[in-house]
Short mmCIF file of C-alpha atoms and ligand atoms in Angstrom, two decimals:
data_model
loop_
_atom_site.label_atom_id
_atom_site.label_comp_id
_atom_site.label_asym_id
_atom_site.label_seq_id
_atom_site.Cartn_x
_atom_site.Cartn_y
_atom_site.Cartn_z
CA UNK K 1 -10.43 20.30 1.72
CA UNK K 2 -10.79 16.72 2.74
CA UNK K 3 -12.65 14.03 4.84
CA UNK K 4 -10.14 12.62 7.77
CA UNK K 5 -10.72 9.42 9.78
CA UNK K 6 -9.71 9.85 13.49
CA UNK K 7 -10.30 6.82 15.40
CA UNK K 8 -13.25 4.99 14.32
CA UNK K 9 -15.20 8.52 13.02
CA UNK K 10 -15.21 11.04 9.56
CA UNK K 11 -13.89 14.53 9.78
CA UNK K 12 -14.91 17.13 6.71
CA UNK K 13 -13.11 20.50 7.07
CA UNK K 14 -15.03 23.03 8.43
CA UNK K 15 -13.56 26.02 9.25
CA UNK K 16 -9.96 27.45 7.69
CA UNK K 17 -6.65 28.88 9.09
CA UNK K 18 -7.49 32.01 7.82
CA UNK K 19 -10.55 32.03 9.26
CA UNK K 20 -9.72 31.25 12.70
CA UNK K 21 -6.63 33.39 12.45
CA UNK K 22 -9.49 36.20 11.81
CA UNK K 23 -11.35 35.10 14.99
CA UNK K 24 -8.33 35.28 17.08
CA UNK K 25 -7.24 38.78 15.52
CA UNK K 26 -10.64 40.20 16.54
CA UNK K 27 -11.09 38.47 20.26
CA UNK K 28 -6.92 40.20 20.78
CA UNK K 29 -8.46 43.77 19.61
CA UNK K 30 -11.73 43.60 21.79
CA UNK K 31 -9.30 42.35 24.46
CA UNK K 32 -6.66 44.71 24.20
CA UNK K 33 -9.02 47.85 24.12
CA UNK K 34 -10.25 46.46 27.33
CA UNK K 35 -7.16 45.34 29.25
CA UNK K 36 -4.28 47.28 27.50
CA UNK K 37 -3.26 49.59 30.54
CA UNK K 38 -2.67 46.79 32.83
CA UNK K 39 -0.84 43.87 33.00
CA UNK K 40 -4.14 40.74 32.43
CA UNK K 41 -3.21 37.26 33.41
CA UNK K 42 -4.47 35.18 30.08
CA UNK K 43 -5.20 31.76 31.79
CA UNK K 44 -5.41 29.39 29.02
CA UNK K 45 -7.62 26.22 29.95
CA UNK K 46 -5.64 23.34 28.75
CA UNK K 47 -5.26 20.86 26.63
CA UNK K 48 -7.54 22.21 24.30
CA UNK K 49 -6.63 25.70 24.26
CA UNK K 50 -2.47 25.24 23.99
CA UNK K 51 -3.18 26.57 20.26
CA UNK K 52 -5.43 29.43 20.34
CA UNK K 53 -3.34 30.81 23.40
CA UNK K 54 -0.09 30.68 21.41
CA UNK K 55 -1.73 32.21 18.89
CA UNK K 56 -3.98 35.04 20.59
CA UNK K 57 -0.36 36.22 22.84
CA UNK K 58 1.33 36.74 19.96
CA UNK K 59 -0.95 38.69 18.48
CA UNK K 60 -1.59 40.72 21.89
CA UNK K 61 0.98 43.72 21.44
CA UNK K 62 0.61 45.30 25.62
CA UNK K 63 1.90 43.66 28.66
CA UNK K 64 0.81 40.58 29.81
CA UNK K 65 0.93 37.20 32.01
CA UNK K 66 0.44 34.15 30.80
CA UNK K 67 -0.33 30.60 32.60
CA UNK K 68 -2.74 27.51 32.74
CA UNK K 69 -5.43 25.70 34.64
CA UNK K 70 -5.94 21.83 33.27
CA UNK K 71 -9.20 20.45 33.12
CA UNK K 72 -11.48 17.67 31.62
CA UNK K 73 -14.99 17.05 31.30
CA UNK K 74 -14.96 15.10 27.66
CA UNK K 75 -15.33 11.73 26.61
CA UNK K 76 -15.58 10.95 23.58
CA UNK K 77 -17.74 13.24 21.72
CA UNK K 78 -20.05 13.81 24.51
CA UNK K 79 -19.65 16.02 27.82
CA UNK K 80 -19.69 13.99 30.53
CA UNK K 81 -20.72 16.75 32.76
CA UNK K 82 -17.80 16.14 35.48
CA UNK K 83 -15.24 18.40 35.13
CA UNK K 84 -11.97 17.60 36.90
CA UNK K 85 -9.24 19.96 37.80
CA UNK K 86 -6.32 18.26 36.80
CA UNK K 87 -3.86 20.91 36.95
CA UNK K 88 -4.80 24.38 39.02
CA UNK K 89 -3.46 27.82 39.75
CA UNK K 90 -0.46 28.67 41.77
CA UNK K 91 -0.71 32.65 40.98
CA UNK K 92 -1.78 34.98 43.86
CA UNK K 93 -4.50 36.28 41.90
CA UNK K 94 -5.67 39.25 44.19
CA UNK K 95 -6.66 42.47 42.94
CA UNK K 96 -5.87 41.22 39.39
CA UNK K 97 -7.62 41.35 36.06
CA UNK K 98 -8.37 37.61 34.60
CA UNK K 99 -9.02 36.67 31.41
CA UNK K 100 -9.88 33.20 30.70
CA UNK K 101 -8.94 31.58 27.39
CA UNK K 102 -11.03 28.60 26.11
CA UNK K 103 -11.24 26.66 22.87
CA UNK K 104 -14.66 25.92 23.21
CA UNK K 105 -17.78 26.50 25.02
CA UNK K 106 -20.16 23.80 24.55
CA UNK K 107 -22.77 22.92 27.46
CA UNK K 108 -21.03 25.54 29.67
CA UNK K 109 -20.06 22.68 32.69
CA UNK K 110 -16.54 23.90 32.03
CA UNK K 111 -17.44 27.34 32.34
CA UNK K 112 -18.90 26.86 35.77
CA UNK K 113 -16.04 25.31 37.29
CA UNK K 114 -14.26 28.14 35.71
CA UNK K 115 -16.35 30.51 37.68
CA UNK K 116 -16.04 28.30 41.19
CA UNK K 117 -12.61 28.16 40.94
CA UNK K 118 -12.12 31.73 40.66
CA UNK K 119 -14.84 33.19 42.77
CA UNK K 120 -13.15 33.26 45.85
CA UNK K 121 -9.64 34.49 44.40
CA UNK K 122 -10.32 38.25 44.65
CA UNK K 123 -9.98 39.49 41.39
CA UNK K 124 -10.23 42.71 40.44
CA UNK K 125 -12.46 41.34 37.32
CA UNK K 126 -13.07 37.71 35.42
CA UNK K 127 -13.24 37.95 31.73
CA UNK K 128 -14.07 35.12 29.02
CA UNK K 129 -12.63 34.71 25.99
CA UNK K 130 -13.65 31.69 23.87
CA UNK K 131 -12.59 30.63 20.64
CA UNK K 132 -15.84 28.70 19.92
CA UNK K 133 -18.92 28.66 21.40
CA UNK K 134 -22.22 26.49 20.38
CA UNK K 135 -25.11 28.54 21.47
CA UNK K 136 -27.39 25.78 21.06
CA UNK K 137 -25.93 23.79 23.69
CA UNK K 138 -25.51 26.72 26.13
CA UNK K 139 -27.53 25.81 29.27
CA UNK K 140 -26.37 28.58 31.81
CA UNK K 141 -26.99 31.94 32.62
CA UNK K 142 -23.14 32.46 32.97
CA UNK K 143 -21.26 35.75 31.22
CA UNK K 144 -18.95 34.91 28.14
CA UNK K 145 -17.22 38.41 27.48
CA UNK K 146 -15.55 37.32 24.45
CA UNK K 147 -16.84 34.98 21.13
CA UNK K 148 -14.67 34.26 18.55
CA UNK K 149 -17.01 32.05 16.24
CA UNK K 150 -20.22 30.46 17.10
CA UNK K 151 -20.92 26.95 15.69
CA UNK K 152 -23.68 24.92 15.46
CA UNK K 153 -24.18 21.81 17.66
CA UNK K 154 -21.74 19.52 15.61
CA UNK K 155 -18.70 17.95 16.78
CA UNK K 156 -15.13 19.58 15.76
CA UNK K 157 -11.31 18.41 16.30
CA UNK K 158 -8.79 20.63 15.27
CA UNK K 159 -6.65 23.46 16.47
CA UNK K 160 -6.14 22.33 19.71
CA UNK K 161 -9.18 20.02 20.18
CA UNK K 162 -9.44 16.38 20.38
CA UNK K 163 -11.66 13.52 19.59
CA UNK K 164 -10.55 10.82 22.34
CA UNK K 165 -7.07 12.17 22.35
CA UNK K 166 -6.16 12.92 18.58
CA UNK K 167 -6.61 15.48 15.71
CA UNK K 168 -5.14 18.38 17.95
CA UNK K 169 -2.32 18.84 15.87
CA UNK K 170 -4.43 19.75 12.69
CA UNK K 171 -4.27 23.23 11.64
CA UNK K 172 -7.64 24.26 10.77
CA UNK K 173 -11.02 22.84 11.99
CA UNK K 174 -12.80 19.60 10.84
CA UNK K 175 -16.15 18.78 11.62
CA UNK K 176 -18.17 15.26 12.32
CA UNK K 177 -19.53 13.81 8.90
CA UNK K 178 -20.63 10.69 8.58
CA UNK K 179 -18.94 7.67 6.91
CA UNK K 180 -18.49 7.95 3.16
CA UNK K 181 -20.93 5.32 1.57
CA UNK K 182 -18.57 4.83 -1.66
CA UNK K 183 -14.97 3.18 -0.92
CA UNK K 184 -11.92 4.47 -2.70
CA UNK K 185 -9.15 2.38 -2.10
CA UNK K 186 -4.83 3.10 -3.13
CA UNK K 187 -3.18 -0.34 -4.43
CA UNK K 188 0.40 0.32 -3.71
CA UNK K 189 3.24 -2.55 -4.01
CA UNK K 190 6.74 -2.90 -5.55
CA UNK K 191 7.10 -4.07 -8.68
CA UNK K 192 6.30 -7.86 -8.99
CA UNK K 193 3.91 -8.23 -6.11
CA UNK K 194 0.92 -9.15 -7.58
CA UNK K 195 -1.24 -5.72 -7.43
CA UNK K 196 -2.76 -6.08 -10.77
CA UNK K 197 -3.67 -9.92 -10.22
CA UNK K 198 -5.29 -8.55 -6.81
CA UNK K 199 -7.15 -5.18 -8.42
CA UNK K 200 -8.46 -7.53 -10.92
CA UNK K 201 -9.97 -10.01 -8.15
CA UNK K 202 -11.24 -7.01 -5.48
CA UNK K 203 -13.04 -5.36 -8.27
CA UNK K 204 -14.90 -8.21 -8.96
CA UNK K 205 -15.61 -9.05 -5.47
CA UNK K 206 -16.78 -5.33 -4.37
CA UNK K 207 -17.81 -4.22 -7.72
CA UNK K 208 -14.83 -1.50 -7.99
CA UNK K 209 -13.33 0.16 -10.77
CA UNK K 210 -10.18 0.28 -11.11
CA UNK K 211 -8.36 3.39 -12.68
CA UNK K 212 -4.32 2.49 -13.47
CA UNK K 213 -2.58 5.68 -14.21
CA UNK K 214 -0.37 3.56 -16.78
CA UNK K 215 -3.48 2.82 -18.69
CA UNK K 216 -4.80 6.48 -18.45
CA UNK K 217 -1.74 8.02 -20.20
CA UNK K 218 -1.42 5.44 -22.85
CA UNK K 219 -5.30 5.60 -23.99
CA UNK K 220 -4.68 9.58 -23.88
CA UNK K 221 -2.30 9.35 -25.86
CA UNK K 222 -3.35 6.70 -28.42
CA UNK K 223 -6.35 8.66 -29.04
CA UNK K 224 -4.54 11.78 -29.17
CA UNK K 225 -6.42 14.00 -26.75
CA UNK K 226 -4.96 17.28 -26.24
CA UNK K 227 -3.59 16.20 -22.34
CA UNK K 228 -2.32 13.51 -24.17
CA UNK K 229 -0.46 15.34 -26.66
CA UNK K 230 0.48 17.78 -23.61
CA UNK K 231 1.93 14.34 -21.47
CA UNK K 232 3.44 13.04 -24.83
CA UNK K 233 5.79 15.67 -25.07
CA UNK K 234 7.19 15.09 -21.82
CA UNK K 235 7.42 11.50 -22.03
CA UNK K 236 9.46 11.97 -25.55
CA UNK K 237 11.89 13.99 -23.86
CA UNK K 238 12.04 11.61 -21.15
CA UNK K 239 10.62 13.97 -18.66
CA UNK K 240 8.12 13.68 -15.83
CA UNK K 241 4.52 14.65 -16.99
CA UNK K 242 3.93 17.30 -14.41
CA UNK K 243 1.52 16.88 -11.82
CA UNK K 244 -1.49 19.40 -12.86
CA UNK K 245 -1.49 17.33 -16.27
CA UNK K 246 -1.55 14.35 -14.59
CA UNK K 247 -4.46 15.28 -12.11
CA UNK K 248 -6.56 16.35 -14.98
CA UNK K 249 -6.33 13.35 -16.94
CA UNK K 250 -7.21 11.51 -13.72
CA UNK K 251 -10.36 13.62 -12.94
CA UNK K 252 -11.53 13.32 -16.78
CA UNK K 253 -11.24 9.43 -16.39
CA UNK K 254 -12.94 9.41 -12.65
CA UNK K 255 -15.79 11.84 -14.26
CA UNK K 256 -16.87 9.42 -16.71
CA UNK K 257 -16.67 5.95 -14.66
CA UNK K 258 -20.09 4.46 -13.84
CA UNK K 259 -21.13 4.46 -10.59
CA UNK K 260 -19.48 1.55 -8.71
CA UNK K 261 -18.86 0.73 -5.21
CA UNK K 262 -15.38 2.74 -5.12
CA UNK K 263 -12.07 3.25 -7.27
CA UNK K 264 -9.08 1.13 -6.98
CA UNK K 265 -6.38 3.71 -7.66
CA UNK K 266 -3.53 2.18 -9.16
CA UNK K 267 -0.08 4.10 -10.20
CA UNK K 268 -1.85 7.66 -8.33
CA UNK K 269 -0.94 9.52 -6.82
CA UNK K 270 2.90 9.43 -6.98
CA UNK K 271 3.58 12.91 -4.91
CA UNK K 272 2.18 14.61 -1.99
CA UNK K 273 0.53 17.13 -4.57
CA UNK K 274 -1.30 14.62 -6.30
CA UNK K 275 -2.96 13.40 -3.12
CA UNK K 276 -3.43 16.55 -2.08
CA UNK K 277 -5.08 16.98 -5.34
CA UNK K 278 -7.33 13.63 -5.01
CA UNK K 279 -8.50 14.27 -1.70
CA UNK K 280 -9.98 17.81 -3.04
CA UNK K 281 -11.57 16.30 -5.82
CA UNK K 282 -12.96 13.74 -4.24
CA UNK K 283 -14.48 15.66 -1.43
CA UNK K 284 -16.35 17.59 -3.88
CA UNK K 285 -17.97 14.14 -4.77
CA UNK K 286 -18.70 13.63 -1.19
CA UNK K 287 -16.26 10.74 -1.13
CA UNK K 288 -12.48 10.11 0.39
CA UNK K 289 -10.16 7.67 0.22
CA UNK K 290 -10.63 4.94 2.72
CA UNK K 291 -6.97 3.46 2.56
CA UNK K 292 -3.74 3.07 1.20
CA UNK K 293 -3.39 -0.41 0.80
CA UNK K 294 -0.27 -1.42 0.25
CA UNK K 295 1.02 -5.35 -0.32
CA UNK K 296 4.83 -5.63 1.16
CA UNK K 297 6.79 -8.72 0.51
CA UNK K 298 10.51 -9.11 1.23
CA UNK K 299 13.08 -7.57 -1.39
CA UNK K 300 14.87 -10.76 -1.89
CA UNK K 301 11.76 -12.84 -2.42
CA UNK K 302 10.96 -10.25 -4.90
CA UNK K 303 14.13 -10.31 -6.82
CA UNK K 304 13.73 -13.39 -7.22
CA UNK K 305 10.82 -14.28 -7.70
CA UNK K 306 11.56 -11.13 -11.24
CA UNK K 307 14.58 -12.96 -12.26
CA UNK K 308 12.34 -15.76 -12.45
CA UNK K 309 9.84 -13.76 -14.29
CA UNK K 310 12.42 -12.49 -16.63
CA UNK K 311 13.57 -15.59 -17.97
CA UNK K 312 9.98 -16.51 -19.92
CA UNK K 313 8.89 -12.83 -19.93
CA UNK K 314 11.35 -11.36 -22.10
CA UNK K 315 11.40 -8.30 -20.65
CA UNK K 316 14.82 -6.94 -20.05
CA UNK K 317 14.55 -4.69 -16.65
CA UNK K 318 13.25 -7.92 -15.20
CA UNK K 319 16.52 -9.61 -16.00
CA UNK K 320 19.31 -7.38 -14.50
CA UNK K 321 19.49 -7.55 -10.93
CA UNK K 322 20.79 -4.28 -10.88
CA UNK K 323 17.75 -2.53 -12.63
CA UNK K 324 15.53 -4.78 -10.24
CA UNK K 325 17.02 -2.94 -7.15
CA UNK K 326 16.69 0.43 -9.04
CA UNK K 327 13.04 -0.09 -9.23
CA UNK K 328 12.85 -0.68 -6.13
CA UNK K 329 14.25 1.94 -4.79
CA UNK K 330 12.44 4.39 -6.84
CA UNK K 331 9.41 2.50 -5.78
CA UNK K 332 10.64 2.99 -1.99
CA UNK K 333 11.73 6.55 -2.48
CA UNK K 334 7.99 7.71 -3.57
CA UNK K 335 5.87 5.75 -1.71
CA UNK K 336 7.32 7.02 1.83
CA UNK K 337 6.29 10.13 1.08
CA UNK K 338 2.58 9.01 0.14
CA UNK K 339 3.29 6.49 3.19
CA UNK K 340 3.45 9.01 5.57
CA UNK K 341 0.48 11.76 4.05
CA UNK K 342 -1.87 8.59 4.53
CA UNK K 343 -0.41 7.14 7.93
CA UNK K 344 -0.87 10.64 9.72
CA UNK K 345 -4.75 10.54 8.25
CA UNK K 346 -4.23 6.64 9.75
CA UNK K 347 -5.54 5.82 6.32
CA UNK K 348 -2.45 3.02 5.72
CA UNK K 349 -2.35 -0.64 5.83
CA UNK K 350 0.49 -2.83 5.10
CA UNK K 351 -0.83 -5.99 3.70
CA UNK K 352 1.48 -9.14 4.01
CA UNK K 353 2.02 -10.19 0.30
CA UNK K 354 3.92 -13.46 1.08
CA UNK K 355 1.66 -16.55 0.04
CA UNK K 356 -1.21 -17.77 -1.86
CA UNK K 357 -3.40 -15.33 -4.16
CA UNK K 358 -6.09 -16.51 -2.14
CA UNK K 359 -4.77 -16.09 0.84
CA UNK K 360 -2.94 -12.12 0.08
CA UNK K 361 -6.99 -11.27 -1.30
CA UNK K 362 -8.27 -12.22 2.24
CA UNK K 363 -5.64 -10.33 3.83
CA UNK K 364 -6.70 -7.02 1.28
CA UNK K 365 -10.16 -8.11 2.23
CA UNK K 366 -10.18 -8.02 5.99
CA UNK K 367 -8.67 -4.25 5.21
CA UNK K 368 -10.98 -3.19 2.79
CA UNK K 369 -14.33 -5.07 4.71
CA UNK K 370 -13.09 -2.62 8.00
CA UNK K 371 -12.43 0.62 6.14
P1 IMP Y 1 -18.48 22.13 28.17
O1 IMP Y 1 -18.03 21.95 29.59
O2 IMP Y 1 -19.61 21.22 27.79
O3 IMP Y 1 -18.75 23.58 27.81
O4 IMP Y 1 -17.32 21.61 27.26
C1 IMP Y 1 -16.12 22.23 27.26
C2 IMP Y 1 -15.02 21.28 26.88
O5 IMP Y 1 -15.48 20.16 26.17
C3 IMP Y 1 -14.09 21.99 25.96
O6 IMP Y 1 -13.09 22.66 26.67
C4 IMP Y 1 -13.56 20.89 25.11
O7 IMP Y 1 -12.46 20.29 25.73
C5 IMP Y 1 -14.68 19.91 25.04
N1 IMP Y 1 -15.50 20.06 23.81
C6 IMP Y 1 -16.72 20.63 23.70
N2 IMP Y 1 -17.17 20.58 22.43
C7 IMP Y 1 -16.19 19.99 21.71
C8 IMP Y 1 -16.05 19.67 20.33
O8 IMP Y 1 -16.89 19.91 19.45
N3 IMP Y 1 -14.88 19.06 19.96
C9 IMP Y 1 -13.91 18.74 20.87
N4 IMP Y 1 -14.01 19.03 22.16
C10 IMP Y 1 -15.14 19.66 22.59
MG1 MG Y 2 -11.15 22.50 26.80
#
């Protein structure tokens, strides 16, 4: 469970896989007892239904045909209330038994044309089958033969529906919530880019707390809780501390910071299961993370800009080129994967890290102010 951004709007999920997969299982049984000895034509009304039809005709087990009308009546999240037919039927439809497939039935404009467009095609008989259906919203006196789930009047993307063009890929169904009041914010950057000088300046500036996973595991550990005792003895044997240990020790630290504005998350997560993780957890706070903010500055200004380091710092990894590059790398290798989870939520934001302190906070700023 999480909360999505699409566009400029917040998504919560709303109704599972499973479930739907349930819905469509019982609209292909009450279909099939009624159309199983003939061959229906399932027209699917597109774009919205491209999902639910794949779905429902692989589930129906008797002979069938299979095509689709294109229409459009949304904007936004409202119904305009003029449908156009964008795409229409080629079929010779006489005699024949129709069964209309829809995502959704909101004010029932759709529906109509639906109805208009057929009426004069001589079926033997016009049946509806839709997915979802908001009863509240229903204004006609029209038949719908089939209902898969009925919703209340709130706005869902998912499965085959949009919100101004996106979120039709998503699997299950997510539902309009509004904008999370606290902001959670990722600090991502390569080694030497200045994150910690810029977490220490945003959390002033927005009131934030910021949570470094670094500093997690060592104060475990000092104090000698049992997770850290557990993530000691994978560190010692220079291992990995596995994700589930990790996520805990994260949730126990989140659980006890004060209330602030938002979290800078610093070092977290480093795999697709730990964000997977985070997003759960914070959803049952009724929060999200607003962005992965990440500050990018050319490898070679970077390398140098270490070697330079290295020579007054002492520390040894930032005086071999070599190790430099294998820092990076790692660094590269991980954060794609976290790079992508957050850019298909369009939660990511490269920040330009070349220049003043001043001028790289702005930049992190402008993000932050927008998200
Ligand atoms: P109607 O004509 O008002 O019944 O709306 C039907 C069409 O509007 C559907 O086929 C969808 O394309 C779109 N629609 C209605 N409600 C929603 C929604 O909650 N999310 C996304 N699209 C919707
Ligand atoms: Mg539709």
């Amino acid at each position: 469970m999480s909360i999505i951004k699409l566009h400029d709007k917040y998504f919560k999920t709303y109704i599972s896989e499973d479930q739907i997969a349930a819905a469509v299982k019982k609209l292909v049984k009450q279909v099939s007892k009624d159309c199983k000895n003939e061959t229906p034509l399932f027209i699917g009304i597109l774009n919205g239904s491209f999902m639910f039809v794949a779905d429902f005709v692989r589930k129906y087990k008797y002979n069938c045909e299979v095509s689709f009308v294109k229409l459009a009546s949304y904007e936004g999240t409202n119904s305009t209330g003029k449908i156009k037919q964008l795409v229409g039927i080629n079929e010779n439809l006489e005699g024949r038994t129709v069964v209309i497939l829809e995502d959704i039935i909101d004010t029932g404009n759709t529906l109509q044309e639906i109805y208009t467009i057929f009426k004069d095609k001589k079926l033997k008989r016009l049946k509806i089958a839709t997915l979802f259906f908001k009863p509240d919203v229903f204004k006609k006196a029209l038949p719908i033969d089939y209902i898969g789930i009925s919703i209340p009047d709130e706005f869902i993307v998912g499965y085959g529906l949009d919100y101004d063009g996106i979120g039709r890929n998503l699997s299950s169904i997510y539902q309009l919530t509004p904008k999370p009041t606290v902001k959670n914010i990722l600090l991502f950057g390569p080694p030497g880019v200045g994150k910690g000088t810029q977490a220490d300046i945003l959390k002033e500036k927005y009131n934030l707390v910021h949570i470094s996973t670094g500093d997690v595991f060592r104060s475990h550990i000092k104090r000698e809780t049992k997770l850290g005792k557990l993530a000691k003895s994978y560190i010692d044997k220079g291992n990995l501390v596995p994700d589930d240990v990790t996520i805990k020790m994260l949730k126990s630290v989140v659980n006890k910071t004060p209330r602030s504005n938002g979290i800078i998350f610093d070092g977290f997560p480093r795999t697709k299961v730990q964000a997977i993780a985070l997003d759960k957890f914070l959803e049952k706070r009724g929060e999200t993370i607003g962005g992965m903010l990440t500050i990018e500055v050319p490898t070679n200004l970077l390398i140098a800009r270490l070697l330079e380091r290295g020579k007054t710092s002492g520390r040894p990894d930032d005086q071999d080129e070599n190790k430099i590059l294998n820092r990076f790398n790692e660094y590269y290798t991980k954060t794609e994967i976290l790079k992508s989870y957050y850019k298909s939520q369009n939660k990511y934001f490269g920040v330009d890290g070349v220049g003043e302190i001043n001028d790289i906070t702005n930049r992190l700023s402008e993000v932050f102010d927008n998200l």
